[in-house]
Coordinates of C-alpha atoms and ligand atoms in Angstrom, one line a residue:
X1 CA 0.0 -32.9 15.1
X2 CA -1.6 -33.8 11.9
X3 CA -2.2 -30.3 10.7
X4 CA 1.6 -29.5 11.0
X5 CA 1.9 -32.6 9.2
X6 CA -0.5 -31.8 6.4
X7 CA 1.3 -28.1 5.9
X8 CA 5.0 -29.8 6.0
X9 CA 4.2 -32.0 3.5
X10 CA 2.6 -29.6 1.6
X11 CA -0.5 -32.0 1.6
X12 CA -2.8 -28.9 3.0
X13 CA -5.3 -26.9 1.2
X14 CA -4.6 -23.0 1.7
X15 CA -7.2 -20.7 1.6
X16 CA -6.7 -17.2 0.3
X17 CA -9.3 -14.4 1.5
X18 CA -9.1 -11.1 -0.2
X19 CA -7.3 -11.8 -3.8
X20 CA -5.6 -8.1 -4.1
X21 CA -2.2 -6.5 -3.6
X22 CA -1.5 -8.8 -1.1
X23 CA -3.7 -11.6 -1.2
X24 CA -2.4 -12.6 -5.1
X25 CA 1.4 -12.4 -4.6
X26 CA 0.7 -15.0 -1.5
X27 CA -1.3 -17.4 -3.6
X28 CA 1.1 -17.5 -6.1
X29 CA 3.7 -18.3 -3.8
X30 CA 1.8 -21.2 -2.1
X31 CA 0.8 -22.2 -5.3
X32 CA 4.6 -22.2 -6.6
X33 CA 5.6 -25.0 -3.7
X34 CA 3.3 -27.3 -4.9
X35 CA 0.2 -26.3 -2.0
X36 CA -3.5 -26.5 -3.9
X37 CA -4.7 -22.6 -3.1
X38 CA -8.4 -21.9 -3.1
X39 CA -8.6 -18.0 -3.5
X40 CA -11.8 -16.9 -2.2
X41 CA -13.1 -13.0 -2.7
X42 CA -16.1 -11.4 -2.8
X43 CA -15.9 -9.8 -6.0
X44 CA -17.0 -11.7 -8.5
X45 CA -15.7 -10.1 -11.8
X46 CA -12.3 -10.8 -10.2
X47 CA -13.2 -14.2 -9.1
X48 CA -13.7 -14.9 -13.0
X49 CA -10.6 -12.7 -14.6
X50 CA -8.7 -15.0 -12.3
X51 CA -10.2 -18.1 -13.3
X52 CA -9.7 -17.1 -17.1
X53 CA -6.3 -17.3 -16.1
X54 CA -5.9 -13.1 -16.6
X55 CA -4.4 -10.5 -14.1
X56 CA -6.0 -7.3 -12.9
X57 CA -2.4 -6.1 -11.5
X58 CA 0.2 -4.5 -13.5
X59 CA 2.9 -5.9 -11.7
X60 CA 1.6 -9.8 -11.6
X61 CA 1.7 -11.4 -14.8
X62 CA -1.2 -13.4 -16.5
X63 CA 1.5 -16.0 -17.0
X64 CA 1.7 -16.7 -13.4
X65 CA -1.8 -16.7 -12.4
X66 CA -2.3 -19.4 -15.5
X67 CA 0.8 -21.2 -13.8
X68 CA -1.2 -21.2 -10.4
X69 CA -4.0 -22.5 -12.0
X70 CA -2.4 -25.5 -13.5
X71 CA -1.2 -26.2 -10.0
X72 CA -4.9 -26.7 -8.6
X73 CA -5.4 -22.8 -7.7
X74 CA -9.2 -22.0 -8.4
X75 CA -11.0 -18.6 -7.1
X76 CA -14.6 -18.7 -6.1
X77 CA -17.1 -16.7 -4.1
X78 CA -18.5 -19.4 -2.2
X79 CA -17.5 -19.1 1.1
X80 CA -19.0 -22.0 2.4
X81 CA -15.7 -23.6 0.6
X82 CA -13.7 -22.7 3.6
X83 CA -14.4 -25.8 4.8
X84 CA -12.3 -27.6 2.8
X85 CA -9.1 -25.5 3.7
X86 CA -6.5 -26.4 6.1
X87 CA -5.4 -22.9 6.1
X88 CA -7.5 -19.6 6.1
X89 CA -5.6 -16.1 6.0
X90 CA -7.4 -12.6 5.6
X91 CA -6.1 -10.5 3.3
X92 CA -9.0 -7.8 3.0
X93 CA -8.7 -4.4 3.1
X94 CA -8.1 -1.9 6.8
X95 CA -9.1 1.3 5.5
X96 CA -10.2 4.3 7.8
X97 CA -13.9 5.7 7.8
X98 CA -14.8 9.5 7.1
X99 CA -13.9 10.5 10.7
X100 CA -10.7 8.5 10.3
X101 CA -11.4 5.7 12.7
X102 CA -10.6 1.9 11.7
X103 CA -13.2 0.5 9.6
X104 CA -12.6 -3.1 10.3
X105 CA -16.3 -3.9 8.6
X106 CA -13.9 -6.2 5.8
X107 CA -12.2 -8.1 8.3
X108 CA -15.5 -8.4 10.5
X109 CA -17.6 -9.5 7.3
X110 CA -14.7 -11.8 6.2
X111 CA -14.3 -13.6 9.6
X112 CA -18.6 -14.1 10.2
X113 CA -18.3 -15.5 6.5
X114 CA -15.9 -18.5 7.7
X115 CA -17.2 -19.1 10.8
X116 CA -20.3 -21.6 9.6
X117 CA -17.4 -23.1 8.0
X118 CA -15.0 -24.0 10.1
X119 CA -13.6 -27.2 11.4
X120 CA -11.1 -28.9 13.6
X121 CA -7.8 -28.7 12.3
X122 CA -7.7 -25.5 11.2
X123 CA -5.3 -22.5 11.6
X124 CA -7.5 -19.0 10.8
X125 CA -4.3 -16.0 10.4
X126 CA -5.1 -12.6 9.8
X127 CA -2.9 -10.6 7.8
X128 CA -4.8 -7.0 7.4
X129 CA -2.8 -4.4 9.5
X130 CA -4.8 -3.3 12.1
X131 CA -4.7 -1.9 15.8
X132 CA -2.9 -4.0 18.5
X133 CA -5.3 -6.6 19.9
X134 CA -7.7 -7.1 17.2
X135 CA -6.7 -11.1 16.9
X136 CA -7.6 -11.1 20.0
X137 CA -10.3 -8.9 20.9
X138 CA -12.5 -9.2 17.1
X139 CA -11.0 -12.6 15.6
X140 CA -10.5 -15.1 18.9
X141 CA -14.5 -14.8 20.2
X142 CA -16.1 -15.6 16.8
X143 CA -13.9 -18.2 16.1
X144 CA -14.6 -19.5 19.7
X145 CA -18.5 -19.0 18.9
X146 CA -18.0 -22.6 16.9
X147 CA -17.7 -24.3 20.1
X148 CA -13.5 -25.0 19.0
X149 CA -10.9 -24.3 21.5
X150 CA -7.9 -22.2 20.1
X151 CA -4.9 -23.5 20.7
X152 CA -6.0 -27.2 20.7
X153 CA -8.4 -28.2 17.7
X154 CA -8.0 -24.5 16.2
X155 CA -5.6 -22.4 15.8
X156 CA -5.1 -18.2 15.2
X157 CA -2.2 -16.3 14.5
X158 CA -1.9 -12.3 13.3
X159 CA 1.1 -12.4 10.5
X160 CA 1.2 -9.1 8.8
X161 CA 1.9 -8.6 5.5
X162 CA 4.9 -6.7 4.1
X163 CA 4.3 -6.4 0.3
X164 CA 6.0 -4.2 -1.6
X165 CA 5.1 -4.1 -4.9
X166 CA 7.4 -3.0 -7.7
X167 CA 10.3 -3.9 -5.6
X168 CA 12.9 -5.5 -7.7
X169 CA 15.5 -6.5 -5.1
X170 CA 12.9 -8.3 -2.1
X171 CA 9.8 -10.6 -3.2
X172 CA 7.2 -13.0 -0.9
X173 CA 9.6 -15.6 -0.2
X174 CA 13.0 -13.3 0.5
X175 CA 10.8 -11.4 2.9
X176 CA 11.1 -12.2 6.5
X177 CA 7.6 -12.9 8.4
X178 CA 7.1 -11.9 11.8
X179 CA 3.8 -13.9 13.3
X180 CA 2.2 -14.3 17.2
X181 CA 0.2 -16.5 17.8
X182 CA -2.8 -16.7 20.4
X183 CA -1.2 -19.7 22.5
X184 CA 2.2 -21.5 21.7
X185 CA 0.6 -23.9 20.0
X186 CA -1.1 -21.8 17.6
X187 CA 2.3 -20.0 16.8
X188 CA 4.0 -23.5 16.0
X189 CA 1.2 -24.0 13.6
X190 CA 1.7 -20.7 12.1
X191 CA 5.1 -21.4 11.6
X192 CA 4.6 -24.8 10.2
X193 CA 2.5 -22.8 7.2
X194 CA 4.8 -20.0 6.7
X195 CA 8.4 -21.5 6.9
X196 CA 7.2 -23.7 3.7
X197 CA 6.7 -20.4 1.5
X198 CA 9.4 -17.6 3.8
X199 CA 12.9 -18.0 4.4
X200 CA 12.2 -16.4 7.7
X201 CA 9.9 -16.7 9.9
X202 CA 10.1 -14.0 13.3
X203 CA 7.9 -15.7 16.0
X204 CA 7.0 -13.3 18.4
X205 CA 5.3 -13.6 22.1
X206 CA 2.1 -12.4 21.1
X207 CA -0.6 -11.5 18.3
X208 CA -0.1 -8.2 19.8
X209 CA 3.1 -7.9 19.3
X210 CA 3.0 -8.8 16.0
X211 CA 0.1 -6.3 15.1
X212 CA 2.3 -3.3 16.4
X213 CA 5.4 -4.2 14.9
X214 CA 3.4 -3.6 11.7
X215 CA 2.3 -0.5 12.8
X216 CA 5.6 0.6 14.1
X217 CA 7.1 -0.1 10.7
X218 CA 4.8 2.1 9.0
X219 CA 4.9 4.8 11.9
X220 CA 8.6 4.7 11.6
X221 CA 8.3 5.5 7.8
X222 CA 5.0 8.3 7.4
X223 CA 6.6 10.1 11.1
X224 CA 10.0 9.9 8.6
X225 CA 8.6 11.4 5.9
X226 CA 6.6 13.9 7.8
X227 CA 10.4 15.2 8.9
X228 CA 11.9 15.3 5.4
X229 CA 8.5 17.4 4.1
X230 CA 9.0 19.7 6.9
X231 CA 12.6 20.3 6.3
X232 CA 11.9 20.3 2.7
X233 CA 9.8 23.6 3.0
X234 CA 12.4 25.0 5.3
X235 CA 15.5 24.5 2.5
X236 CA 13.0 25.7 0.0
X237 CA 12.6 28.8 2.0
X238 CA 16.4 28.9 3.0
X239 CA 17.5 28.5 -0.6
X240 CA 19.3 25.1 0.1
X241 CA 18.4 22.0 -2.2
X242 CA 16.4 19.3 0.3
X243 CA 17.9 16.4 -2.0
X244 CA 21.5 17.4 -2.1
X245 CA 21.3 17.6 1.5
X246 CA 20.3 14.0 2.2
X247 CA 22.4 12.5 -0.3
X248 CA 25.2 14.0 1.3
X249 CA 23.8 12.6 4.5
X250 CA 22.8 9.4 3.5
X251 CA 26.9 8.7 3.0
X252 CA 27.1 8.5 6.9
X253 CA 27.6 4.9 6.9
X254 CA 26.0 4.2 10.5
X255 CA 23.0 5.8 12.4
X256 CA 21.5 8.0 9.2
X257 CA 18.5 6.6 7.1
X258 CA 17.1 8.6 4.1
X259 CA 13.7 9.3 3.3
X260 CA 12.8 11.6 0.8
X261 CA 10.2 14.3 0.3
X262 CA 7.5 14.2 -2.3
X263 CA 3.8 15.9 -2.8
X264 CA 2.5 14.1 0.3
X265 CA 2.1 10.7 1.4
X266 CA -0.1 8.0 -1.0
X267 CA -0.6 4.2 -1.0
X268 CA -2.6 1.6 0.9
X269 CA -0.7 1.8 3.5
X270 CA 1.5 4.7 5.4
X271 CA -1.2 7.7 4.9
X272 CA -3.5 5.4 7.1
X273 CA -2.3 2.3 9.0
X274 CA -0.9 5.0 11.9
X275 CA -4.4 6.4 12.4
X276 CA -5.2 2.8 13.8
X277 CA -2.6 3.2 16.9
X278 CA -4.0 6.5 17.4
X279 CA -7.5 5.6 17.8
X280 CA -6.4 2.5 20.2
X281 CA -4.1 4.6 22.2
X282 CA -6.9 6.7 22.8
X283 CA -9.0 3.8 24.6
X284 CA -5.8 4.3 27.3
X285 CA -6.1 7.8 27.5
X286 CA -2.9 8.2 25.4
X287 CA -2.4 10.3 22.6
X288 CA -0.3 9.7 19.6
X289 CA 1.4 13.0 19.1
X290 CA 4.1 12.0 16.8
X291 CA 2.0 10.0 14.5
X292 CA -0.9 13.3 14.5
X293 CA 1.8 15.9 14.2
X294 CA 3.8 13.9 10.6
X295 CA 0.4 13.2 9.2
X296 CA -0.5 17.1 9.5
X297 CA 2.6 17.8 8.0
X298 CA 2.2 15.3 5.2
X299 CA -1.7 16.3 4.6
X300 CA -0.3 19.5 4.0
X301 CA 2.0 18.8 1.3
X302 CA -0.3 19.3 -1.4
X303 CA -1.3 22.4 -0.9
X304 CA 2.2 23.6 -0.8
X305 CA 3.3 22.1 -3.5
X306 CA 0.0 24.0 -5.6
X307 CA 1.0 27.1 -4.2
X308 CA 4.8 26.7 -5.2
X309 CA 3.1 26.0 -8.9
X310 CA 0.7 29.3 -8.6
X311 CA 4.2 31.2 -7.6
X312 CA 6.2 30.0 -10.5
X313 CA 3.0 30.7 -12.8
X314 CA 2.8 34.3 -10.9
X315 CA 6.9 34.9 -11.7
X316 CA 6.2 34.1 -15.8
X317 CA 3.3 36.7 -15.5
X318 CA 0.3 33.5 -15.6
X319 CA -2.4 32.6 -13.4
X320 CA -3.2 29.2 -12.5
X321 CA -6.8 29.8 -13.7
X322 CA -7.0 28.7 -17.3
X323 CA -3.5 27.9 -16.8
X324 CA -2.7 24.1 -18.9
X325 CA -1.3 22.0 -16.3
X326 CA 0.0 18.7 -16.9
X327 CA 0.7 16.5 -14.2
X328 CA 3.3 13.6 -14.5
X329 CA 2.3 10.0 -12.5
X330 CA -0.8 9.7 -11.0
X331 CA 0.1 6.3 -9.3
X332 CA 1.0 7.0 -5.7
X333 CA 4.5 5.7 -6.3
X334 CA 7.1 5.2 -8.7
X335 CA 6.9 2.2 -11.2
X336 CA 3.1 1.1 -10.1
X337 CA -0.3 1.5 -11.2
X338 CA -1.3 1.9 -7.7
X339 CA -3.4 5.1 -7.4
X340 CA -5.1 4.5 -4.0
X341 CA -4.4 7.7 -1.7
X342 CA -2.8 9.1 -4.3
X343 CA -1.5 12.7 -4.1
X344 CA -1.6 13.3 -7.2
X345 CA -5.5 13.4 -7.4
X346 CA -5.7 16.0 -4.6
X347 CA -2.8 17.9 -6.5
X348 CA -5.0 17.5 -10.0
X349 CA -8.1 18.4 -7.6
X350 CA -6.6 21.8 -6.0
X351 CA -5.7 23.1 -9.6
X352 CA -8.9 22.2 -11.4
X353 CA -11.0 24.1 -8.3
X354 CA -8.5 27.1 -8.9
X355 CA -9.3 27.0 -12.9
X356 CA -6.6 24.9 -14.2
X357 CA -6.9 22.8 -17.3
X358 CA -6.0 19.9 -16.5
X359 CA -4.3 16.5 -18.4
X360 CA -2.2 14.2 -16.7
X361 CA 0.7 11.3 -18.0
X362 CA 1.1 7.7 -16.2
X363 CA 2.2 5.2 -18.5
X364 CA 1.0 2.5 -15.8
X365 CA -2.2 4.6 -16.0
X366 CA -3.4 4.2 -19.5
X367 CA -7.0 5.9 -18.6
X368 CA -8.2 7.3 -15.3
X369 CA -11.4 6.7 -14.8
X370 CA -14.0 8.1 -12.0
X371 CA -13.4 7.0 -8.7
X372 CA -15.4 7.0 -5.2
X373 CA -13.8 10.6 -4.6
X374 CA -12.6 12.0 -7.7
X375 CA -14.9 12.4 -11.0
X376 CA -12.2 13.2 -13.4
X377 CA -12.6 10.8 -16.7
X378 CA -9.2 11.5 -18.7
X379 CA -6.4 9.6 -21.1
X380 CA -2.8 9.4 -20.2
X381 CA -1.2 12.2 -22.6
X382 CA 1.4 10.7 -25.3
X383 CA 4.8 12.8 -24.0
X384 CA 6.0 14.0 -27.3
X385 CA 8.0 17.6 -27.5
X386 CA 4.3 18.9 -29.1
X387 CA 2.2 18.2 -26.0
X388 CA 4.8 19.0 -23.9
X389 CA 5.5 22.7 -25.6
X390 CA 1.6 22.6 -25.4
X391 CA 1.4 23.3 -21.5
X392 CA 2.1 25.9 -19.3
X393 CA 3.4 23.8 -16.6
X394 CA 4.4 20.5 -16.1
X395 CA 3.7 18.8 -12.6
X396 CA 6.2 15.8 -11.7
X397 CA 4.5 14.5 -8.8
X398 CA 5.3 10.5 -9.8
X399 CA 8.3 9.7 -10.9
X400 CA 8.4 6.7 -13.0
X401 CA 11.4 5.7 -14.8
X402 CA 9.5 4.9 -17.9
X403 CA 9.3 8.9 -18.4
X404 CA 12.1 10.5 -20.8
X405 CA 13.0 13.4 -18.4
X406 CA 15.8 14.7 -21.1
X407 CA 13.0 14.7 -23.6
X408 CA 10.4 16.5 -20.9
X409 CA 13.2 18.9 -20.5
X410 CA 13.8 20.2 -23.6
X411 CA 10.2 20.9 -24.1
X412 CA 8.2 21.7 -21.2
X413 CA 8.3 25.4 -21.1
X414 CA 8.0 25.2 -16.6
X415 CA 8.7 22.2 -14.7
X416 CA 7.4 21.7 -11.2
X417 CA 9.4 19.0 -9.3
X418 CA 8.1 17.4 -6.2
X419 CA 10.7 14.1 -6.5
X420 CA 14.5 16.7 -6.8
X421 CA 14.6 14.5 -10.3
X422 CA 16.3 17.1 -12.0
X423 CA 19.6 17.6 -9.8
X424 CA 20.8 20.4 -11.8
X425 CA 19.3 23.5 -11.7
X426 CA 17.8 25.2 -15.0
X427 CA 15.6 28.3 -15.4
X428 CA 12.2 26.7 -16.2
X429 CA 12.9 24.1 -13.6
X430 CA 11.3 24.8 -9.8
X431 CA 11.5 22.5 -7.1
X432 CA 8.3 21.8 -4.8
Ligands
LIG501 N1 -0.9 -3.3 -0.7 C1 0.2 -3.4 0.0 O1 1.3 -3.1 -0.4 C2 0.1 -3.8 1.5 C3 1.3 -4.0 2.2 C4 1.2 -4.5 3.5 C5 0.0 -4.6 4.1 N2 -1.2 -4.4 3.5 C6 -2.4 -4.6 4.2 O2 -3.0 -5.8 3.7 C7 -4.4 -5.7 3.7 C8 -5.0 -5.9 2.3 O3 -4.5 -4.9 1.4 P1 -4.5 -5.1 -0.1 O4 -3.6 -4.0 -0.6 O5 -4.3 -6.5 -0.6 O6 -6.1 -4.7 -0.5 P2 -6.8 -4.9 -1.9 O7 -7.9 -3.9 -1.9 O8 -5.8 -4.9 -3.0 O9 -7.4 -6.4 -1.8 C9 -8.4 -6.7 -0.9 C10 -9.2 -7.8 -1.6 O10 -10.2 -8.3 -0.6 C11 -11.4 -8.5 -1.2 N3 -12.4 -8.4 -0.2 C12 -13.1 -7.4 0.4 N4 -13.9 -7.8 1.3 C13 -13.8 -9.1 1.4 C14 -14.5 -10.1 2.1 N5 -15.4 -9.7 3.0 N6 -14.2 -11.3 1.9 C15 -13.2 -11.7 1.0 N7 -12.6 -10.8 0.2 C16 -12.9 -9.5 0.4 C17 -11.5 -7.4 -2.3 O11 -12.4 -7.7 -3.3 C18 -10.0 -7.4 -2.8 O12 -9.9 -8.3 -3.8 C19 -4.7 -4.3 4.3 O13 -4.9 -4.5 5.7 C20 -3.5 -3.6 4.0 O14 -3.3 -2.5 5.0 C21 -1.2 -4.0 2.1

């Protein structure tokens, strides 16, 4: 088939939709081969950084995008460019609405965009996670609305993405892929474009498939943190340390993964790819009890870990009102300038609304500007022993390597610790 023949020998244009978290780490890969990439996005102040050859993502260096761009990548709004792509794959946000339903409007938006655009010879794949037959259901009819047949002169395949930024060990390429395709023939020509750019590609029997493995992967991991959170309060209350516990676990060398608590769950991804099982289940009359039950446990974590701050306040005779709080990482994870979902925000929210005074340190977080549901407009606080002997309470709710914790310790006069990074226990030191 000519198409396979285009994407072996890397002769095929590759079309990038949606140039964020995931979108830019898989152009640069493409673009690393040898493929020409053309990155198309709808925002165009991103569409132009990217041109200029500049990064918007701590973790992706200018360097590469200007290395892409030598190779042929170019970004552009025009979507009537899509034409002139062998390859088409969605990488636009799955976020959930205000009643916590799937709001596929990006994926929807992204797909009617293309489809005046599309030819014979094709192969569309979608790589948002999403509920288990949206390929099918959402992608296959508008892409049939061209008068093309999939699985002869077009071709669709769902092949989620598994990005994990800031990890040093796994990247694009060491990652395996797991794709279905709509017919056989469209999963040969998904794995014609992926096996240039992944080690390993997992063909599955399905788009379906493919869309819940995603989801079970990120069940697995948010119903996995729900059950550390919940033990963690239980230890707390039982005087046992949550951490010490699942290190000593984690030396069981077979049938005993660790996860680890923290102030709740943050990111693109685990706090809300669940929810979209749970609202398909529901067109089958089946509920998702597990996935409900972890994210009530884990929606809950912040509030605990506020009141284990107003308790250690209480015990050194302060109340959190007027109290200076300063809260350590407000990037969802360690090592990232991610903040989407972040707990932290709802952490620095609780303790403003009951009078806090409240700064905040992220060294991948220079300024923290307002945001769709926050309206705080702060700097990152320098950590020197001054600002730190300044507070009432320091909140370690991120934690970054880039912090000096020997420093923090010496000066903080409380700590609050929602990450068990300080192992040995001290006076002013409180786990949460
Ligand atoms: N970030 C991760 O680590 C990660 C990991 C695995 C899976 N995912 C999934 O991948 C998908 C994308 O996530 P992300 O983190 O890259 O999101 P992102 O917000 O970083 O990037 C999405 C990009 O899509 C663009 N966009 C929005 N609407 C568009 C449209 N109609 N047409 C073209 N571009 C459009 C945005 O401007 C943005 O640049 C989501 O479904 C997410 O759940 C993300």
């Amino acid at each position: 088939m000519e198409l396979i023949d285009r994407l072996n020998s890397r002769q095929a244009v590759i079309g990038i939709l949606g140039l964020g978290y995931v979108g830019l780490p898989l152009m640069l890969r493409f673009s690393e081969v040898g493929y020409r990439v053309l990155g198309l996005d709808i925002d165009a102040e991103k569409v132009d950084k990217l041109n200029a050859g500049a990064s918007y993502i701590e973790h992706i260096r200018a360097e590469s995008i200007a290395g892409a761009l030598t190779q042929g990548f170019s970004a552009t709004t025009d979507f009537s460019r899509a034409s002139e792509c062998d390859a088409l794959i969605l990488c636009v946000p799955t976020p959930l609405n205000k009643y916590r339903e799937p709001d596929l409007s990006y994926v929807i938006a992204t797909t009617e965009a293309i489809v005046p655009h599309l030819r014979a010879g094709q192969v569309v794949s979608l790589e948002s996670t999403t509920w288990p037959g949206t390929t099918d259901e959402e992608l296959r009819p508008r892409v049939e609305s061209t008068g093309l047949t999939v699985g002869e002169e077009i071709f669709l395949v769902f092949s989620p993405e598994r990005e994990d930024p800031g990890n040093p060990t796994y990247n694009t390429r060491t990652i395996p892929k797991v794709l279905g395709g709509v017919t056989p023939a469209c999963t040969a020509v998904g794995e014609a474009l992926y096996a240039q750019v992944i080690d390993q590609v997992v063909s599955l029997s399905s788009t379906r498939a493919a869309e819940m493995t995603k989801l079970l992967e990120n069940i697995h991991r948010a119903v996995n943190i729900g059950l550390v959170n919940e033990l963690k309060i239980v230890c707390d209350r039982m005087g046992i340390d949550i951490h010490e516990v699942i290190h000593a676990a984690a030396t069981k060398p077979f049938g005993f993964t660790p996860y680890y608590p923290g102030p709740g769950l943050g990111g693109h991804c685990i706090p809300i790819d669940p929810f979209y099982l749970t609202w398909k289940a529901r067109e089958y009359g089946l509920s998702t009890r597990f996935i409900e039950l972890a994210g009530e446990v884990n929606t809950n974590m912040p509030k605990w870990v506020v009141s284990k701050v107003a308790d250690a306040l209480n015990e050194r005779g302060k109340a959190v009102k007027g109290a200076r709080i300063l809260v350590l990482g407000i990037a969802y994870k360690k090592n990232v300038d991610d903040r989407r979902e972040s707990p932290s925000m709802e952490l620095m929210e609780l303790l403003e609304d009951r009078g806090a005074e409240i700064s905040y340190s992220d060294p991948h977080v220079p300024r923290f500007l307002p945001m769709r549901k926050h309206d705080f407009d702060l700097e990152s606080v320098l950590l020197t022993p001054e600002s730190l002997a300044a507070t009432d309470c320091v909140l370690l709710a991120t934690d970054h390597d880039r912090f000096d914790y020997d420093l923090i310790k010496a000066h903080a006069p409380l700590i609050v610790d929602t990450r068990g990074r300080y192992r040995e226990p001290a006076e002013h030191i409180v786990r949460a």
